[in-house]
């Protein structure tokens, strides 16, 4: 029998050869093109910003190219887990970089943070509104200067640190050094916690991403308490993980110290601690915590005992042990209950961490969802409960704080840090044999993002506040007085710091009795805020003899009119 070869029909036009490799579908080719172009655009954009050449960028922030690139890469192919390893030249380059010890990477990140802090001082040399509140209190403890702008609902931890700094050197620079130390503490804590929850090298990447995020880096040069409180809260989170994962651990005995330090540094951590506790119960289960009954009771007892001084003071001032905490919530600048949550949803995740950090945070949410799905199907992997705890803490912090107060990126640094750590871990696991290469690429872009974000902060975020401070500082310095003085203004902390006078808002002045033996000056700016109209101003003066002078300023508030009332008898 004769066997003939089968006849192979000619392929139809536009169809791939049957024996050849199937062509990439049109959709994947488009996705791959979009992914490559937008990734390159993101790299070029950050590079231009880093060297100061991003003045052409439109809008208030750089274009979020990576938020387009990330889903495009997912659509372009099945992923890296099953793909062959990276090319030999890439593997060798990554291997050389991995010879650098992780601790050296941490040192580099801390050095970069210090450099950014120093560079931004030149662009934001004048102390701002929130900074001045704590600075005035610190100086009042040092030499008795009035604590203009201070409210009893504010925490005492930061002024206490400022008091120590001002005793060394009495100027803004000393307070800003405290800010630098808090930044370095939080970054080092982020690394140490992430190194124990993941690996040291992944911890370096997570710490670098946190530093490069716009929401975080914007506050690096400022004398505020949010960054320092975040480091302490990370310790609380880690100690809870350790309490569950290491039998016989004494983590719960140490935990109250970190929680109390965070509370006295920033009362607003109460909402975050509530989110942490809820997440811990949901992730590990009530039985797991009840099994540590004695340790848990001792932890709660020490924490409550540490709050006794606060409760006593709050009762004296407000009549309720919780009065100061509730007062801080009531003073939140929100339009309605929940507008903070709406804000966080609207800015998540780009305006919190930039496009690179946003992609990693989104990966963290993906990792949380995957762990929850495996848990529901009873297919838990090692450390899935830990991932659920970290992810739920981040999400619940957004929810609790979003409902309790107004929204600001600095209130949710813990969520950003936790989702970043979880996201780095998720990316590393999803990349398979490409893990080291992907993380190296992320770290390299993050290293460029830090100076790029610093450039944006210096040239786009700080000029507005600085222009306002040029007005307030010019007026305050001319009103500086050795005699008791009171300034009535919409910018009371700033004017109080630079003048040495006490200062109140117009609303506060209306409610207070006429001060005796104090020179009162009403400060009105050409383009000021919270200022009375002509009729209200006449009522405030009340027929007293006045002296009026005009102070021209180079700032955005324009010319100031100062109406000084004759000192009361």
XYZ file of C-alpha atoms in Angstrom:
569
model
C 0.000 0.000 0.000
C 1.289 3.354 -0.974
C 1.335 5.989 1.719
C 1.262 9.537 0.488
C 1.977 12.641 2.514
C -1.081 14.538 3.521
C -1.790 17.581 1.510
C -1.321 20.824 3.526
C -3.721 23.445 2.359
C -2.331 26.917 2.016
C -3.152 29.015 5.034
C -5.814 31.608 4.626
C -4.642 35.156 4.378
C -4.371 36.697 7.842
C -4.242 33.317 9.624
C -1.086 31.960 11.288
C 0.770 28.968 9.948
C -0.511 25.799 11.573
C 2.958 24.564 12.345
C 4.339 27.941 13.378
C 3.929 29.751 16.635
C 0.545 31.404 16.896
C 0.678 35.103 16.471
C -0.120 37.303 19.426
C -3.761 38.343 19.279
C -4.347 41.919 18.234
C -5.583 42.940 21.694
C -2.436 41.669 23.390
C -0.226 43.460 20.912
C -2.027 46.725 21.631
C -1.821 46.134 25.389
C 1.906 45.376 25.122
C 2.495 48.558 23.116
C 0.558 50.641 25.638
C 2.418 48.996 28.518
C 5.864 49.674 27.062
C 5.089 53.251 26.010
C 3.490 54.301 29.295
C 6.223 52.637 31.354
C 8.902 54.484 29.400
C 6.884 57.700 29.746
C 6.774 57.208 33.531
C 10.529 56.646 33.698
C 11.273 59.680 31.519
C 8.853 61.830 33.514
C 10.414 60.938 36.842
C 13.889 61.434 35.433
C 12.998 64.903 34.152
C 11.457 65.839 37.476
C 14.472 64.531 39.388
C 16.836 66.826 37.487
C 14.466 69.787 37.704
C 13.197 69.648 34.144
C 9.539 68.900 34.789
C 8.210 72.442 34.585
C 6.326 71.522 31.400
C 4.087 69.063 33.239
C 0.444 70.156 33.300
C -1.892 69.846 36.264
C -1.163 69.766 39.964
C 0.674 66.457 39.900
C 2.714 64.487 37.333
C 0.809 62.259 34.951
C 0.014 58.827 36.491
C 1.499 56.821 33.630
C 2.057 53.684 35.703
C -1.624 53.473 36.573
C -2.152 52.864 32.854
C 0.944 50.710 32.416
C 0.149 48.237 35.215
C -3.195 46.937 33.845
C -1.747 47.042 30.325
C 1.066 44.684 31.380
C -1.533 42.345 32.888
C -3.506 42.320 29.640
C -0.398 41.874 27.507
C 0.443 38.397 28.741
C -0.246 35.643 31.229
C 2.271 36.991 33.714
C 5.816 36.227 34.792
C 5.248 33.285 37.101
C 5.273 30.711 34.315
C 7.611 32.601 31.996
C 11.257 31.649 31.475
C 13.773 33.364 33.684
C 15.253 36.760 32.779
C 18.016 36.973 30.156
C 21.498 36.069 31.441
C 22.795 39.637 31.182
C 19.897 40.899 33.294
C 20.290 38.058 35.789
C 24.012 38.807 36.196
C 23.380 42.527 36.717
C 20.716 41.835 39.326
C 22.976 39.292 41.041
C 25.721 41.913 41.378
C 23.290 44.375 42.923
C 22.061 41.731 45.339
C 25.570 41.414 46.720
C 24.998 44.759 48.406
C 23.820 43.959 51.969
C 20.313 44.976 52.912
C 21.528 47.149 55.801
C 23.486 49.227 53.281
C 20.256 49.768 51.377
C 18.602 51.018 54.559
C 21.493 53.404 55.208
C 21.116 54.734 51.656
C 17.383 55.319 52.161
C 17.976 57.154 55.445
C 20.704 59.261 53.847
C 18.350 60.096 50.994
C 15.674 61.125 53.500
C 18.128 63.408 55.292
C 19.203 64.961 51.988
C 15.596 65.584 50.951
C 14.831 67.095 54.370
C 17.807 69.452 54.088
C 16.995 70.484 50.511
C 13.364 71.265 51.306
C 14.312 73.507 54.240
C 15.466 76.108 51.712
C 12.064 76.059 50.023
C 10.039 76.070 53.245
C 12.131 78.017 55.785
C 9.196 79.711 57.532
C 7.158 77.749 60.044
C 3.593 76.977 59.016
C 0.229 77.084 60.770
C 0.125 73.573 62.266
C 3.832 73.597 63.056
C 3.527 76.929 64.853
C 0.813 75.573 67.166
C 3.172 72.964 68.612
C 6.187 75.284 68.434
C 4.395 77.963 70.475
C 3.516 75.440 73.179
C 7.096 74.164 73.296
C 8.448 77.705 73.675
C 5.869 78.549 76.324
C 7.167 75.658 78.435
C 10.707 76.930 77.907
C 10.399 80.642 78.678
C 6.742 81.443 79.356
C 5.995 82.946 75.926
C 2.232 82.754 75.159
C 1.155 79.518 73.479
C -0.746 81.223 70.652
C -3.132 78.904 68.810
C -2.865 76.083 71.317
C -5.960 74.104 72.238
C -6.341 71.677 75.113
C -7.478 69.014 72.636
C -3.970 68.853 71.165
C -1.475 66.177 72.327
C 1.526 67.101 74.454
C 4.140 64.713 73.045
C 5.438 66.856 70.190
C 5.709 70.069 72.256
C 7.644 68.083 74.860
C 10.167 67.060 72.209
C 10.223 70.631 70.927
C 10.899 71.935 74.429
C 14.056 69.822 74.574
C 15.154 71.019 71.142
C 14.568 74.702 71.936
C 16.622 74.350 75.098
C 19.537 73.367 72.869
C 18.970 76.054 70.236
C 16.030 78.468 70.220
C 14.959 78.671 66.587
C 12.919 76.950 63.892
C 15.903 74.866 62.799
C 16.011 73.036 66.123
C 12.348 72.079 65.779
C 12.880 70.899 62.228
C 15.736 68.657 63.459
C 13.159 66.955 65.679
C 11.104 66.402 62.522
C 14.106 64.805 60.820
C 14.691 62.458 63.743
C 11.038 61.382 63.674
C 11.286 60.727 59.927
C 14.425 58.612 60.336
C 12.829 56.732 63.227
C 9.732 55.873 61.199
C 11.674 54.831 58.103
C 13.999 52.643 60.172
C 10.973 51.132 61.938
C 9.301 50.470 58.592
C 12.401 48.601 57.442
C 12.751 46.559 60.634
C 9.071 45.597 60.719
C 8.945 44.815 56.997
C 12.175 42.787 57.230
C 10.572 40.532 59.818
C 7.273 40.274 57.979
C 8.882 39.688 54.552
C 12.640 39.743 53.831
C 15.314 42.418 54.416
C 15.664 43.214 50.703
C 11.952 43.562 50.209
C 11.915 45.754 53.308
C 14.398 48.134 51.657
C 12.121 48.429 48.609
C 9.058 49.083 50.788
C 10.872 51.738 52.836
C 12.114 53.494 49.708
C 8.608 53.488 48.235
C 7.182 54.990 51.425
C 9.738 57.806 51.352
C 9.036 58.583 47.684
C 5.269 58.877 48.124
C 3.973 62.441 47.741
C 1.719 62.277 50.797
C 4.636 61.214 53.009
C 7.453 63.275 51.531
C 5.380 66.479 51.631
C 5.532 66.427 55.450
C 9.147 65.301 55.819
C 10.531 68.814 56.435
C 7.789 69.892 58.854
C 7.553 69.858 62.659
C 4.463 67.637 62.878
C 3.540 64.477 64.766
C 1.966 62.255 62.083
C 5.137 60.624 60.767
C 6.493 59.814 64.231
C 3.151 58.365 65.339
C 3.171 56.104 62.267
C 6.450 54.505 63.349
C 5.022 53.757 66.787
C 1.841 52.302 65.283
C 3.923 50.023 63.071
C 5.537 48.672 66.233
C 2.072 48.004 67.671
C 1.055 46.099 64.532
C 4.230 44.029 64.538
C 3.916 43.158 68.226
C 0.385 41.867 67.639
C 1.646 39.653 64.815
C 4.458 38.376 67.009
C 2.060 37.693 69.888
C 0.107 35.308 67.638
C 2.909 33.723 65.633
C 5.485 33.097 68.349
C 4.189 30.944 71.221
C 5.133 32.315 74.612
C 6.059 35.715 73.219
C 6.116 38.693 75.585
C 5.078 41.064 72.823
C 1.806 41.953 74.567
C 3.770 43.141 77.593
C 5.696 45.650 75.466
C 2.803 46.690 73.245
C 1.190 49.214 75.679
C 4.397 51.264 75.756
C 4.351 51.795 71.990
C 0.588 52.428 71.968
C 0.806 54.989 74.784
C 3.727 56.768 73.146
C 1.733 56.997 69.910
C -1.306 58.304 71.799
C 0.528 61.066 73.630
C 2.279 62.041 70.421
C -1.014 62.202 68.522
C -4.464 61.736 70.043
C -5.830 60.906 66.589
C -4.265 57.443 66.775
C -7.257 56.336 68.856
C -9.233 55.703 65.675
C -6.295 53.851 64.156
C -5.883 51.698 67.258
C -9.580 50.812 67.068
C -9.041 49.696 63.462
C -5.981 47.664 64.497
C -7.899 45.865 67.254
C -10.866 45.052 64.991
C -8.536 43.766 62.277
C -6.628 41.616 64.773
C -9.837 39.973 66.000
C -11.126 39.375 62.458
C -7.809 38.025 61.163
C -6.813 35.705 63.996
C -10.215 35.045 65.564
C -11.480 35.793 69.100
C -10.418 32.367 70.418
C -6.782 32.963 69.484
C -6.762 36.104 71.624
C -8.789 34.674 74.493
C -6.229 31.888 74.674
C -3.777 34.563 75.825
C -6.127 35.759 78.529
C -3.553 36.751 81.156
C -1.203 38.487 78.771
C -4.119 40.248 77.097
C -5.548 41.416 80.432
C -2.137 42.671 81.560
C -1.687 44.504 78.239
C -5.080 46.205 78.558
C -4.468 47.046 82.213
C -1.118 48.706 81.566
C -2.565 50.661 78.648
C -5.509 51.954 80.679
C -3.214 52.817 83.593
C -1.043 54.820 81.223
C -4.104 56.799 80.149
C -5.033 57.799 83.716
C -3.073 61.101 83.633
C -4.849 62.009 80.420
C -8.241 61.068 81.827
C -7.636 63.165 84.962
C -6.588 66.194 82.932
C -9.448 65.766 80.462
C -11.940 65.575 83.333
C -10.570 68.802 84.842
C -10.754 70.634 81.522
C -13.914 69.241 79.949
C -15.728 67.386 82.715
C -15.353 64.031 80.963
C -12.451 61.561 80.708
C -13.075 61.342 76.951
C -13.710 65.051 76.547
C -10.435 65.940 74.850
C -10.629 63.076 72.357
C -14.227 63.939 71.475
C -13.303 67.624 71.264
C -10.564 66.847 68.751
C -13.095 64.924 66.643
C -15.633 67.747 66.823
C -13.033 70.228 65.599
C -12.406 68.210 62.445
C -12.857 70.356 59.363
C -15.477 68.128 57.756
C -18.666 69.172 55.996
C -20.590 66.048 57.017
C -19.996 62.718 58.702
C -18.135 60.520 56.259
C -16.686 63.194 54.014
C -13.231 62.025 55.102
C -14.022 58.574 53.718
C -15.231 60.114 50.460
C -11.943 62.016 50.273
C -9.851 58.870 50.801
C -11.795 57.016 48.135
C -11.344 59.893 45.698
C -7.568 60.176 46.206
C -6.773 56.475 46.616
C -4.131 55.479 45.850
C -2.405 57.964 43.515
C -2.469 61.142 45.608
C -1.364 59.185 48.653
C 1.737 57.556 47.176
C 2.285 58.673 43.574
C 1.857 56.336 40.606
C 4.616 53.859 41.524
C 3.488 53.615 45.129
C -0.111 53.436 43.931
C 0.619 50.358 41.815
C 2.308 48.647 44.765
C -0.542 49.576 47.118
C -3.029 48.155 44.603
C -0.974 44.954 44.569
C -1.257 44.937 48.350
C -5.040 45.057 48.094
C -4.876 42.239 45.556
C -2.802 40.208 48.014
C -5.387 40.859 50.726
C -8.202 39.722 48.433
C -6.316 36.556 47.457
C -5.667 35.674 51.104
C -9.337 36.222 51.962
C -10.428 33.986 49.067
C -8.095 31.194 50.164
C -9.347 31.556 53.708
C -12.976 31.300 52.615
C -12.148 28.134 50.656
C -10.184 26.669 53.583
C -6.989 26.732 51.490
C -4.912 28.986 53.723
C -1.221 29.279 53.053
C 1.431 30.083 55.642
C 1.172 33.681 56.863
C -2.213 34.270 55.199
C -3.668 35.370 58.532
C -0.830 37.829 58.857
C -1.615 39.241 55.425
C -5.299 39.507 56.266
C -4.391 41.369 59.462
C -2.116 43.844 57.691
C -4.563 44.437 54.849
C -7.640 44.754 57.051
C -5.813 47.175 59.338
C -5.040 49.383 56.343
C -8.588 49.273 54.973
C -10.318 49.730 58.335
C -8.066 52.691 59.154
C -9.395 54.454 56.062
C -12.962 53.649 57.128
C -12.714 54.551 60.832
C -10.776 57.772 60.321
C -12.836 58.671 57.269
C -16.011 58.545 59.342
C -14.568 60.116 62.510
C -12.723 63.071 61.026
C -11.847 64.927 57.841
C -9.463 63.434 55.323
C -5.775 64.189 54.933
C -2.988 61.963 53.590
C -0.943 62.435 56.774
C -3.677 60.811 58.872
C -3.373 57.480 57.046
C 0.374 56.931 56.716
C -0.027 53.597 58.518
C -2.383 52.345 55.801
C 0.049 53.456 53.102
C 2.969 51.722 54.834
C 1.090 48.445 55.413
C -0.298 48.223 51.877
C 3.158 49.014 50.517
C 4.760 46.206 52.506
C 1.971 43.818 51.512
C 2.203 44.975 47.889
C 5.952 44.384 47.648
C 5.453 40.877 49.008
C 2.601 40.207 46.571
C 4.602 41.423 43.569
C 7.613 39.336 44.561
C 5.541 36.177 44.824
C 3.600 36.826 41.616
C 6.791 37.446 39.608
C 8.154 33.943 40.187
C 11.665 33.616 38.718
C 11.509 37.292 37.787
C 11.050 38.314 41.414
C 14.546 39.730 41.977
C 14.493 41.518 38.611
C 11.073 43.081 39.167
C 11.936 44.285 42.672
C 15.254 45.673 41.443
C 13.420 47.612 38.740
C 10.880 48.903 41.276
C 13.672 49.953 43.640
C 15.557 51.715 40.835
C 12.491 53.688 39.766
C 11.676 54.440 43.415
C 15.189 55.807 43.895
C 14.534 58.233 41.026
C 11.046 59.003 42.312
C 12.341 60.341 45.649
C 14.239 63.338 44.185
C 11.505 63.746 41.560
C 8.831 64.025 44.239
C 11.064 66.362 46.227
C 11.325 68.605 43.173
C 7.556 68.611 42.832
C 7.112 69.472 46.504
C 9.702 72.251 46.272
C 8.359 73.889 43.140
C 4.640 73.093 43.182
C 3.493 72.290 46.733
C 5.453 74.737 48.917
C 5.327 78.039 46.963
C 1.678 78.695 47.903
C 2.105 78.306 51.683
C 5.471 80.088 51.556
C 3.919 83.074 49.783
C 1.309 83.287 52.555
C 3.970 83.049 55.261
C 5.855 85.953 53.694
C 2.851 88.112 54.608
C 2.232 86.817 58.116
C 5.899 86.816 59.131
C 6.484 90.360 57.866
C 3.600 91.649 59.970
C 4.474 89.572 63.042
C 8.061 90.821 63.140
C 6.914 94.435 63.043
C 4.463 93.788 65.860
C 6.989 92.068 68.130
C 6.738 93.680 71.546
C 8.363 93.297 74.928
C 5.117 94.326 76.643
C 2.110 92.000 76.975
C 0.375 91.968 73.596
C -2.510 90.199 71.918
C -2.997 89.846 68.174
C -6.455 89.150 66.775
C -6.134 87.486 63.382
C -7.054 84.515 61.227
C -3.411 83.386 61.368
C -2.891 83.228 65.108
C -0.185 80.495 65.460
C 2.106 81.983 62.798
C 1.818 85.542 64.103
C 2.252 84.326 67.668
C 5.500 82.472 66.916
C 7.217 85.296 65.052
C 5.943 88.158 67.266
C 6.133 86.551 70.703
C 2.614 87.870 71.404
C -0.447 85.887 72.297
C -2.875 85.526 69.412
C -6.506 84.523 68.981
C -9.031 84.381 66.165
C -11.747 87.006 65.793
C -14.296 84.450 66.921
C -12.336 83.743 70.099
C -11.868 87.456 70.793
C -15.629 88.044 70.650
C -16.183 85.430 73.353
C -13.404 86.491 75.735
C -13.558 89.242 78.350
C -11.649 92.436 77.521
C -7.996 91.814 78.434
C -6.497 94.123 81.067
C -3.057 95.671 80.671
C -2.549 94.078 77.267
C -2.000 95.876 73.967
C -4.576 94.496 71.539
C -4.023 94.722 67.780
C -6.561 93.693 65.175
C -4.737 92.422 62.073
C -6.579 92.565 58.760
C -4.998 91.383 55.523
C -5.982 92.566 52.077
C -6.758 88.977 51.086
C -7.065 87.395 54.531
C -9.404 84.747 55.906
C -11.848 84.699 58.823
C -11.947 88.503 59.021
C -14.882 90.657 60.218
C -16.826 93.056 58.036
C -16.956 96.813 58.724
C -19.960 96.637 61.067
C -18.538 93.723 63.056
C -15.173 95.461 63.233
C -16.764 98.590 64.753
C -18.418 96.441 67.421
C -15.091 94.798 68.261
C -13.410 98.195 68.671
C -16.287 99.352 70.875
C -15.477 103.058 70.762
C -11.966 102.655 72.165
C -9.161 104.895 70.974
C -7.182 103.288 68.177
C -4.008 103.656 66.182
C -4.033 102.380 62.624
C -1.021 101.572 60.506
C -0.452 99.854 57.197
C 2.212 97.207 56.604
C 3.038 96.283 53.035
C 4.108 92.691 52.477
C 5.543 90.734 49.561
C 3.345 87.745 50.325
C 0.102 86.499 48.826
C -2.094 88.023 51.549
C -1.189 91.516 50.416
C -1.098 94.659 52.528
C -1.996 94.386 56.213
C -3.949 96.919 58.235
C -3.191 96.856 61.960
C -5.658 98.543 64.313
C -4.136 98.817 67.788
C -6.501 99.451 70.710
C -5.500 101.406 73.764
C -4.460 99.029 76.543
C -7.269 98.347 78.985
C -6.993 99.396 82.620
